[in-house]
Structures are given as C-alpha cells and as structure tokens.
C-alpha cells in the first residue's frame, strides 16, 4: 500500500474545513436535523470527524473530534457520528482519500428508497467529475445498500460489493439514508457531492410518474 | 406530575431564541406571510410566544410576549398568536417540553389536505430523531386533524386523540394549516421539525401522481 | 371618495421600502431577469414606482421614480415600469391602498397559463390574510386575465371584472405574466403576496398530473 | 465586420464582474460542482474567461484568465474552461456581444435530454428579454445540440444551425450539458439567463407527466 499523499493538517484547520463544508451542505438542504456527517483525513492515519447529534450546518470547532483509523475516539468522552466506521472503511480501502461527505437530500432519499441495488447515471456532462470517465458518454453505476443500524455488518456489505466490482465509483447510497462520496481533498469531495446531487435531482425530476409510489 | 426540568430563562434570552428559530424557519420557507408561531417555556409555568400578525422571519424582541400556562397574556394590551392554546396544551400534557414550533410548508400543507386522520412515515433514517424509535425500521403515525378556528374545540380533539393512543408522536398536522412539533429545548424541536419536513418533502416527491388532486 | 389615509412619505423612505421588498421578492425567486415591479403610495396622490428594465432584486435608490396618479413621470427623462398603469388603476379604485406588488413565480406562471378566467383557492389557513374571510372555510376567487401589451385595454378589462364582481379579491393574475396584490402598506402587501404564492405553490404541487400540459 | 462597441475593460474589473455573476449563478443553483463558465469581452478582441476545474460560485481573481479571439491563453501555464471555444465562436459571430454565460440547471438538463433539436417557448411575458420579440405573443425557437467533447466539431454544428436559421436566438442548449446565453453586457446576459431558466422551470413544472422518462 503506498504511503498516503495527504499532508498533515492541524486539527483546527481540519475543523474549519469541516465547518465550511457543513455550512455549504446546509445551504443546499443536505443536512436536515442532525443528519449527515463529514470527515477529513489528518495525514497521519487519524481522521477529524463530526461529533454525533449536532446540526452539521451550525458546527463550531468543538463539534469536530479526532478518531484513529478504526474510528476510536482520541478523547473517550466524545462520541463520533454513528457512521464513522463507514468513513474509516473508505479511508482504509482507498489510500489517497482526503475527505468523506455524507448527506441526505430529498433526491437521494426518494431515489434510493425506490431503487434496487444500484442507480445508473448516464449522459450527463457532470459525470466528468467521476474518475475514469473522460466523457459524458460513460455511465456510473452507483451502489445502493439497504440501511442497517449495525455498522460493522453494513461495512462488510459495502466491502463485499467493492470486492465484486471491476470499477468502483467514489460514492454510494444507503436506502432512505443518504449518499456517501469521497475524493482526494475536501473541495474535490464537495464537487463530487454537488455533481451527484445535481444528477439525482435531474433523475427525480425526469422519472416516469408512478415509478416511485 | 413531576416538576418541569426546564431551567428558568430570562424573557430576553427566550425572545432571542425565538427570533433565531423564526429566521431559520423563514430561510427554509416555513413561515410565509404571518403564518407559523414559536414558543419557549420559561421554566416557571409561563411561556414566551410570538405575537399575532407578525412575520415570524422578521421578528424583533417586541414581537415576543409572555403568557401563563392557560395562554393568558401577562400584558393584556398584547395579543398572542391565535394558536397559543395549542402550545399550552402541549406544555400541559408533556412536562419537560421546552419549545413548540408550528410552521407551514408546501409539503405539510399538500399532504395534510390529502390525508385521512394520520400520515404514516417509515423507513427513513431520520425517524431516529423521534423518541422511542431506536432504528429506521420503526414507523411514526403522525396525527392529522381537521382545521378549526375554535381553538378550545380543536385542543379537545387533539387531547382525545392523545388519550386514545398507545404511543404519541411529538408532533401533529392540521389540515391545510401546518405542522406542530415539540421537544425538550428549542434546538431539539428545530431538529424534529427539520426531520419531519424532510420526510414529508420526500413523501410529496415520491407519491403516486394523481393521489392528490 | 374618502381621503386616503396613507401618511405622506419622503421618496427616499419609499425608495428604501421598495428596495427592501425587491430584495425579499428576489430571495423568493419572484423577480427573475427584469420582471416584476413594486410601488408605494406617497400619500399625496403621487406614487413611487420601480423604473423599467432594472433587476428588482438589485435596486438602488435611483431605480425608483415618482409618477402622478395617472402614471405620468415627474421627471420626464425616466421611464416607469411598463405596468405602472395597472398600479395606478389599483390605487384609484381602492383608496387606502398603500403598496402594490407584482411578481413572476413558477407557480403563478404555470397555473395562470393553464387556468380559465379565475383560480379558486379554498381550505387554506392562509386565506385569512385576505380581507372579508374570517375563517379558512371561505374561498377566494382570484381573477385571471389574458396578457396584453396594451396597458389601457388591459386595465379596462380588469375594471370590467371588478365592476361585475360582488367581492373583489385584493389580487389578480395575468396569464403567463405574474401576480398583482395590494394592501394598506408595504408589509401587508408582502404578507398577501407570500400567502398567495404559498397557496399557488401548494396548488401546483397537488394538481392532477396531466391537467397542465 | 463593424468594430466592436465594447469599451476596453481592465482585466481586474472583468474578473470582478465574473466573480459577481458566478456567485449569483451559484445562489440560483446553476453552477454545481465545477460546472458552468463565464466570459466577458475586454473590448480589444481578448476575452476574460473562467479557468477550468474551479467552482464558479467560489471564484477569486486568479480564477479568471485572458484568452485571445481564438481561445488561446495569454499565459500558457493556465487552462481555460473546456468550452472556451464555444464562447469565442459566439463573440466572433455576434459582434457587440459583451458577455457569455453557461450554466447547468435541473430544468435545462432534464428538458434538453428529452428534447429533439429545439425547444419552443411561447406565451411568456419574459420572452420580451429576447431581441426582436416586442410582445409575449412571439415564440423563441431555442436550438438544442447533442453534447460532444470535441469542441471544434461541436462549434461547427452550432454554426451550421446558425447559418440555416432566419432568426437566431441569443442562446442554445447542449443536451445534458446546460445552457448558453449572451448579450451586450454582463447584466443583460444575466437577465437573459434568468429569463430563460425561469421559462424552462415553468416548462418542466407544466409538462405532461411521462413525457420525460
């Protein structure tokens, strides 16, 4: 496994990045209530991640904490977001990942509830933000997983799908429980989330009425 | 009835909380015109509540007044929101309630107009913000009441439904007249309202065309 | 005709009110491009009104001008909004009117294009912001007129409808060309516009698919 | 070809205009991820244009660069937006053009994916912002082109359509890849884009369900 190219970042800088992304995701309607979570790799195996139970659009620095590569809190008095294990699973599998975003949109919720085990996106110029797709003529197969409160079991289901796929998209959906995307840094991850949500909003607007009941 | 655990709050602090919630609800489109109202328990049986006829997104401190547990104004020259009796009914029934929010969204208006006497929400991760539902596999039965300008009569209908229910959701809808939610404090109530409105927006987007005509 | 109860307002104060309303209407998406216009009665028969061809969400004071009761510019080098004659027709017919708002929303555009000569709104709590309707059980019959670039002719059609109506709603729609509302002052007019647009958004969301093609 | 009437503008002023337009387009949801691009003519044949790969709602001055009339970068270390050749084709063909805007909206994406080789807009008051259409009774035939990553080939297709048209609308759509509009200056181009997107949003809301599947 090659060394991670992520520069070491001070937790305060990582927290500020997370605060900024949270505000943006809130302005776009993707972190209602206490939903969603955000993490940034610190470059030394540790990860800065949002704490559980807070509104992600209204974070301050003490809404961000540090966990190790297995998701264990450095400060055991703090509780990370419930899905931290999913973030850690992404960092482990894809070295070079600098940030992971998870948000709930109306589009990703409605479409994932109606979908089978994948959503196929094709013909959008914005597919270019996904790697390995130089043109809009490609398609992205976005995995959709059934929601599960047992995070280790859910993470095993995710890894089994990755193991069985020739090309892995840098994102997936949980049914009724939002989207995950990741990229080399926070701004690239935000761009991927914006592109994905835009395409899902188009799919929702264009779908045959009655297809989702 | 146990003593209320709400800390005593100065009316100015309660007013500032109400102003903040009103701006947030306005940014989300839930207090059009002079619709909606917001209250915060003062911890001594009194309640700070928005005055009648004002835009809830553009409040200043003098847009908030104090009523007693029966909804009577401390300053008889001021008129509280018409639905103050509904707020008081919630505080009386559910000790420990710290804030009550009422908003009109397109989703809660359209769905409540088309609904029978309840809306059932299931399979959403965001159901976790409702108490007694540890997982997304539960369902919330949200009562829907016919609108009524006679507030004592409407409150009696609400209480009759509560009396007849094994589990009471911390919220309900009035047909064509918005949603009510409550929680132990203002931020928790806002999180519940955001979660509820998100799920209703999903229900509206996913419903079979023609179901609402 | 009774004297108008509108207090005399300095044009600067009227301009600032118009600028504030324009920003609000823009934030709500109702003044795309150079669409929409806003006027405030000055209390002496004159009217402050937006100039033609400007973006109503980005106004400065020199985007507002003064016309007389017939819509003639005080400063003949300035051109008022094309529909100023419609504003003046409202002030003439309904003494006590302090402000007139005209905006284009997706809902009012789509629904007016599909409508006959009126839209009927009933069962919304927000109908209470329209005068003479103490409860939500009433209904408002909102006139819809075919669009016309000949303003005097269009104004005659509006007046003919008013003449033939027992109860006149303080608003109407032009087909494919937005909504007009008015009230005793600017904030009340804004509340009426927000209420109207909210109900139209609900009608659009709830309408039977295929009804508008 | 007559001399261009565009006044010479300092690149900084042009960059600031582009930054302002980018923020506005972002607030309206039309530049998700790194989509969209913006250019302003400098009056001497050169064009200020957004650099490739940046978020157009979050630009600073160094996100704007200068190209010549053929789209060649003045500073060869910088890469302009991929579609710069399309911008240059517009400036070449329509002397007097001062700004070109390209954005992705849900409406223009969904409708262009479902359309044939044109979209027809009629009966909207906002058609008045398109030249040569004094009244709302006219119609605009908006060309729709199949998306193509080969920009010279795509530009040839655009020019062939212009050559074959009696009246050329100041805008077109790329299938699944957004809208282009242009005008004599940046504010006029923004007004055209806002008018176009408003009408497309209406078309999307009004279309027969099932027409886009």
mmCIF file of N, CA and C in Angstrom, chain A residues 20 24 28 122-126 128-129 134-137 187 190-192 194-195 198 201-203 205-209, chain D residues 26 29 31-35 55 58 82-83 104-106 109-110 113 147-149 175-177 204 207 209-210 212-213:
data_model
loop_
_atom_site.group_PDB
_atom_site.id
_atom_site.type_symbol
_atom_site.label_atom_id
_atom_site.label_comp_id
_atom_site.label_asym_id
_atom_site.label_seq_id
_atom_site.Cartn_x
_atom_site.Cartn_y
_atom_site.Cartn_z
ATOM 1 N N UNK A 20 -16.892 24.701 7.264
ATOM 2 C CA UNK A 20 -17.223 25.326 5.975
ATOM 3 C C UNK A 20 -18.062 24.396 5.103
ATOM 4 N N UNK A 24 -22.055 24.811 3.778
ATOM 5 C CA UNK A 24 -22.419 24.680 2.361
ATOM 6 C C UNK A 24 -23.489 23.589 2.182
ATOM 7 N N UNK A 28 -27.491 23.959 0.924
ATOM 8 C CA UNK A 28 -28.046 23.181 -0.179
ATOM 9 C C UNK A 28 -29.128 22.202 0.286
ATOM 10 N N UNK A 122 -26.243 8.171 -16.698
ATOM 11 C CA UNK A 122 -25.518 8.255 -17.966
ATOM 12 C C UNK A 122 -25.949 9.479 -18.760
ATOM 13 N N UNK A 123 -25.029 9.981 -19.576
ATOM 14 C CA UNK A 123 -25.378 11.060 -20.489
ATOM 15 C C UNK A 123 -25.299 12.453 -19.880
ATOM 16 N N UNK A 124 -24.822 12.542 -18.656
ATOM 17 C CA UNK A 124 -24.667 13.860 -18.024
ATOM 18 C C UNK A 124 -23.236 14.362 -18.190
ATOM 19 N N UNK A 125 -23.095 15.609 -18.615
ATOM 20 C CA UNK A 125 -21.762 16.203 -18.662
ATOM 21 C C UNK A 125 -21.065 16.101 -17.309
ATOM 22 N N UNK A 126 -21.850 16.236 -16.237
ATOM 23 C CA UNK A 126 -21.241 16.247 -14.902
ATOM 24 C C UNK A 126 -20.656 14.907 -14.480
ATOM 25 N N UNK A 128 -18.265 13.795 -15.671
ATOM 26 C CA UNK A 128 -16.821 14.003 -15.788
ATOM 27 C C UNK A 128 -16.126 14.165 -14.441
ATOM 28 N N UNK A 129 -16.852 14.534 -13.410
ATOM 29 C CA UNK A 129 -16.177 14.667 -12.109
ATOM 30 C C UNK A 129 -15.895 13.319 -11.467
ATOM 31 N N UNK A 134 -13.638 9.871 -18.997
ATOM 32 C CA UNK A 134 -13.241 11.112 -19.676
ATOM 33 C C UNK A 134 -14.388 11.813 -20.367
ATOM 34 N N UNK A 135 -15.439 11.156 -20.738
ATOM 35 C CA UNK A 135 -16.511 11.818 -21.461
ATOM 36 C C UNK A 135 -17.864 11.525 -20.838
ATOM 37 N N UNK A 136 -18.847 12.303 -21.287
ATOM 38 C CA UNK A 136 -20.215 12.166 -20.796
ATOM 39 C C UNK A 136 -20.859 10.876 -21.315
ATOM 40 N N UNK A 137 -20.187 10.202 -22.245
ATOM 41 C CA UNK A 137 -20.825 9.014 -22.815
ATOM 42 C C UNK A 137 -20.716 7.795 -21.909
ATOM 43 N N UNK A 187 -12.448 19.950 -1.124
ATOM 44 C CA UNK A 187 -13.135 20.653 -2.212
ATOM 45 C C UNK A 187 -13.511 19.699 -3.342
ATOM 46 N N UNK A 190 -16.552 17.844 -2.201
ATOM 47 C CA UNK A 190 -17.743 18.682 -2.324
ATOM 48 C C UNK A 190 -18.198 18.754 -3.781
ATOM 49 N N UNK A 191 -17.231 18.895 -4.698
ATOM 50 C CA UNK A 191 -17.596 18.947 -6.124
ATOM 51 C C UNK A 191 -18.277 17.640 -6.539
ATOM 52 N N UNK A 192 -17.766 16.520 -6.058
ATOM 53 C CA UNK A 192 -18.418 15.243 -6.411
ATOM 54 C C UNK A 192 -19.814 15.149 -5.826
ATOM 55 N N UNK A 194 -21.802 17.666 -5.094
ATOM 56 C CA UNK A 194 -22.668 18.574 -5.840
ATOM 57 C C UNK A 194 -23.044 17.993 -7.201
ATOM 58 N N UNK A 195 -22.077 17.373 -7.855
ATOM 59 C CA UNK A 195 -22.371 16.763 -9.163
ATOM 60 C C UNK A 195 -23.360 15.613 -9.004
ATOM 61 N N UNK A 198 -26.822 16.913 -8.153
ATOM 62 C CA UNK A 198 -27.431 17.548 -9.323
ATOM 63 C C UNK A 198 -28.010 16.481 -10.254
ATOM 64 N N UNK A 201 -31.067 14.965 -8.709
ATOM 65 C CA UNK A 201 -32.216 15.879 -8.808
ATOM 66 C C UNK A 201 -32.810 15.832 -10.212
ATOM 67 N N UNK A 202 -31.952 15.722 -11.216
ATOM 68 C CA UNK A 202 -32.450 15.585 -12.598
ATOM 69 C C UNK A 202 -33.203 14.269 -12.765
ATOM 70 N N UNK A 203 -32.640 13.193 -12.230
ATOM 71 C CA UNK A 203 -33.318 11.896 -12.345
ATOM 72 C C UNK A 203 -34.682 11.936 -11.674
ATOM 73 N N UNK A 205 -36.578 14.600 -11.165
ATOM 74 C CA UNK A 205 -37.494 15.457 -11.931
ATOM 75 C C UNK A 205 -37.963 14.786 -13.212
ATOM 76 N N UNK A 206 -37.139 13.903 -13.755
ATOM 77 C CA UNK A 206 -37.438 13.324 -15.073
ATOM 78 C C UNK A 206 -38.115 11.970 -15.006
ATOM 79 N N UNK A 207 -38.147 11.351 -13.836
ATOM 80 C CA UNK A 207 -38.594 9.966 -13.759
ATOM 81 C C UNK A 207 -40.076 9.850 -14.138
ATOM 82 N N UNK A 208 -40.421 8.725 -14.637
ATOM 83 C CA UNK A 208 -41.806 8.458 -15.012
ATOM 84 C C UNK A 208 -42.664 8.510 -13.759
ATOM 85 N N UNK A 209 -43.720 9.327 -13.778
ATOM 86 C CA UNK A 209 -44.606 9.361 -12.615
ATOM 87 C C UNK A 209 -45.145 7.961 -12.338
ATOM 88 N N UNK D 26 -24.430 30.653 -8.698
ATOM 89 C CA UNK D 26 -24.360 29.626 -7.658
ATOM 90 C C UNK D 26 -25.561 29.724 -6.726
ATOM 91 N N UNK D 29 -28.302 27.999 -8.146
ATOM 92 C CA UNK D 29 -28.157 26.560 -8.314
ATOM 93 C C UNK D 29 -27.703 26.132 -9.697
ATOM 94 N N UNK D 31 -24.477 26.395 -11.097
ATOM 95 C CA UNK D 31 -23.072 26.027 -11.305
ATOM 96 C C UNK D 31 -22.646 24.958 -10.293
ATOM 97 N N UNK D 32 -23.337 23.811 -10.268
ATOM 98 C CA UNK D 32 -22.951 22.760 -9.341
ATOM 99 C C UNK D 32 -21.559 22.216 -9.661
ATOM 100 N N UNK D 33 -20.839 21.768 -8.640
ATOM 101 C CA UNK D 33 -19.505 21.175 -8.798
ATOM 102 C C UNK D 33 -18.604 22.178 -9.516
ATOM 103 N N UNK D 34 -17.989 21.783 -10.602
ATOM 104 C CA UNK D 34 -17.161 22.734 -11.343
ATOM 105 C C UNK D 34 -17.830 23.100 -12.664
ATOM 106 N N UNK D 35 -19.133 22.923 -12.736
ATOM 107 C CA UNK D 35 -19.860 23.157 -13.986
ATOM 108 C C UNK D 35 -20.018 24.655 -14.263
ATOM 109 N N UNK D 55 -14.772 25.866 -8.919
ATOM 110 C CA UNK D 55 -16.188 26.094 -8.628
ATOM 111 C C UNK D 55 -16.507 27.543 -8.976
ATOM 112 N N UNK D 58 -17.376 30.187 -6.268
ATOM 113 C CA UNK D 58 -16.379 30.460 -5.223
ATOM 114 C C UNK D 58 -15.097 31.010 -5.829
ATOM 115 N N UNK D 82 -13.091 24.290 -20.613
ATOM 116 C CA UNK D 82 -13.057 23.452 -21.811
ATOM 117 C C UNK D 82 -13.881 24.050 -22.945
ATOM 118 N N UNK D 83 -14.966 24.731 -22.614
ATOM 119 C CA UNK D 83 -15.870 25.218 -23.649
ATOM 120 C C UNK D 83 -15.532 26.636 -24.113
ATOM 121 N N UNK D 104 -25.625 25.096 -15.746
ATOM 122 C CA UNK D 104 -26.370 23.838 -15.702
ATOM 123 C C UNK D 104 -27.485 24.002 -14.682
ATOM 124 N N UNK D 105 -28.722 23.915 -15.105
ATOM 125 C CA UNK D 105 -29.832 23.862 -14.154
ATOM 126 C C UNK D 105 -30.505 22.501 -14.287
ATOM 127 N N UNK D 106 -31.280 22.125 -13.261
ATOM 128 C CA UNK D 106 -32.057 20.895 -13.380
ATOM 129 C C UNK D 106 -33.002 21.001 -14.577
ATOM 130 N N UNK D 109 -31.208 20.799 -17.974
ATOM 131 C CA UNK D 109 -30.646 19.458 -18.170
ATOM 132 C C UNK D 109 -31.742 18.442 -18.491
ATOM 133 N N UNK D 110 -32.790 18.438 -17.701
ATOM 134 C CA UNK D 110 -33.860 17.456 -17.930
ATOM 135 C C UNK D 110 -34.548 17.710 -19.275
ATOM 136 N N UNK D 113 -32.281 16.858 -22.329
ATOM 137 C CA UNK D 113 -32.132 15.410 -22.502
ATOM 138 C C UNK D 113 -33.357 14.809 -23.190
ATOM 139 N N UNK D 147 -24.569 16.763 -27.043
ATOM 140 C CA UNK D 147 -23.313 17.056 -26.372
ATOM 141 C C UNK D 147 -22.160 16.398 -27.136
ATOM 142 N N UNK D 148 -20.981 17.008 -27.045
ATOM 143 C CA UNK D 148 -19.821 16.498 -27.786
ATOM 144 C C UNK D 148 -18.581 16.989 -27.055
ATOM 145 N N UNK D 149 -17.629 16.093 -26.774
ATOM 146 C CA UNK D 149 -16.390 16.529 -26.119
ATOM 147 C C UNK D 149 -15.416 17.142 -27.134
ATOM 148 N N UNK D 175 -27.321 19.097 -24.925
ATOM 149 C CA UNK D 175 -28.090 18.014 -24.285
ATOM 150 C C UNK D 175 -27.347 17.470 -23.057
ATOM 151 N N UNK D 176 -27.995 17.583 -21.900
ATOM 152 C CA UNK D 176 -27.386 17.109 -20.655
ATOM 153 C C UNK D 176 -26.207 17.946 -20.198
ATOM 154 N N UNK D 177 -26.047 19.109 -20.828
ATOM 155 C CA UNK D 177 -24.839 19.900 -20.598
ATOM 156 C C UNK D 177 -25.123 21.391 -20.592
ATOM 157 N N UNK D 204 -40.810 22.726 -17.260
ATOM 158 C CA UNK D 204 -40.600 21.466 -16.550
ATOM 159 C C UNK D 204 -41.754 21.200 -15.598
ATOM 160 N N UNK D 207 -45.012 20.249 -17.739
ATOM 161 C CA UNK D 207 -45.016 19.243 -18.787
ATOM 162 C C UNK D 207 -45.880 18.047 -18.395
ATOM 163 N N UNK D 209 -46.814 14.615 -17.383
ATOM 164 C CA UNK D 209 -46.058 13.535 -16.737
ATOM 165 C C UNK D 209 -45.871 12.376 -17.717
ATOM 166 N N UNK D 210 -44.741 11.778 -17.685
ATOM 167 C CA UNK D 210 -44.484 10.666 -18.575
ATOM 168 C C UNK D 210 -43.813 11.096 -19.870
ATOM 169 N N UNK D 212 -41.199 12.776 -20.106
ATOM 170 C CA UNK D 212 -39.758 12.622 -19.919
ATOM 171 C C UNK D 212 -39.570 11.396 -19.039
ATOM 172 N N UNK D 213 -38.953 10.366 -19.547
ATOM 173 C CA UNK D 213 -38.896 9.126 -18.764
ATOM 174 C C UNK D 213 -37.456 8.648 -18.634
#
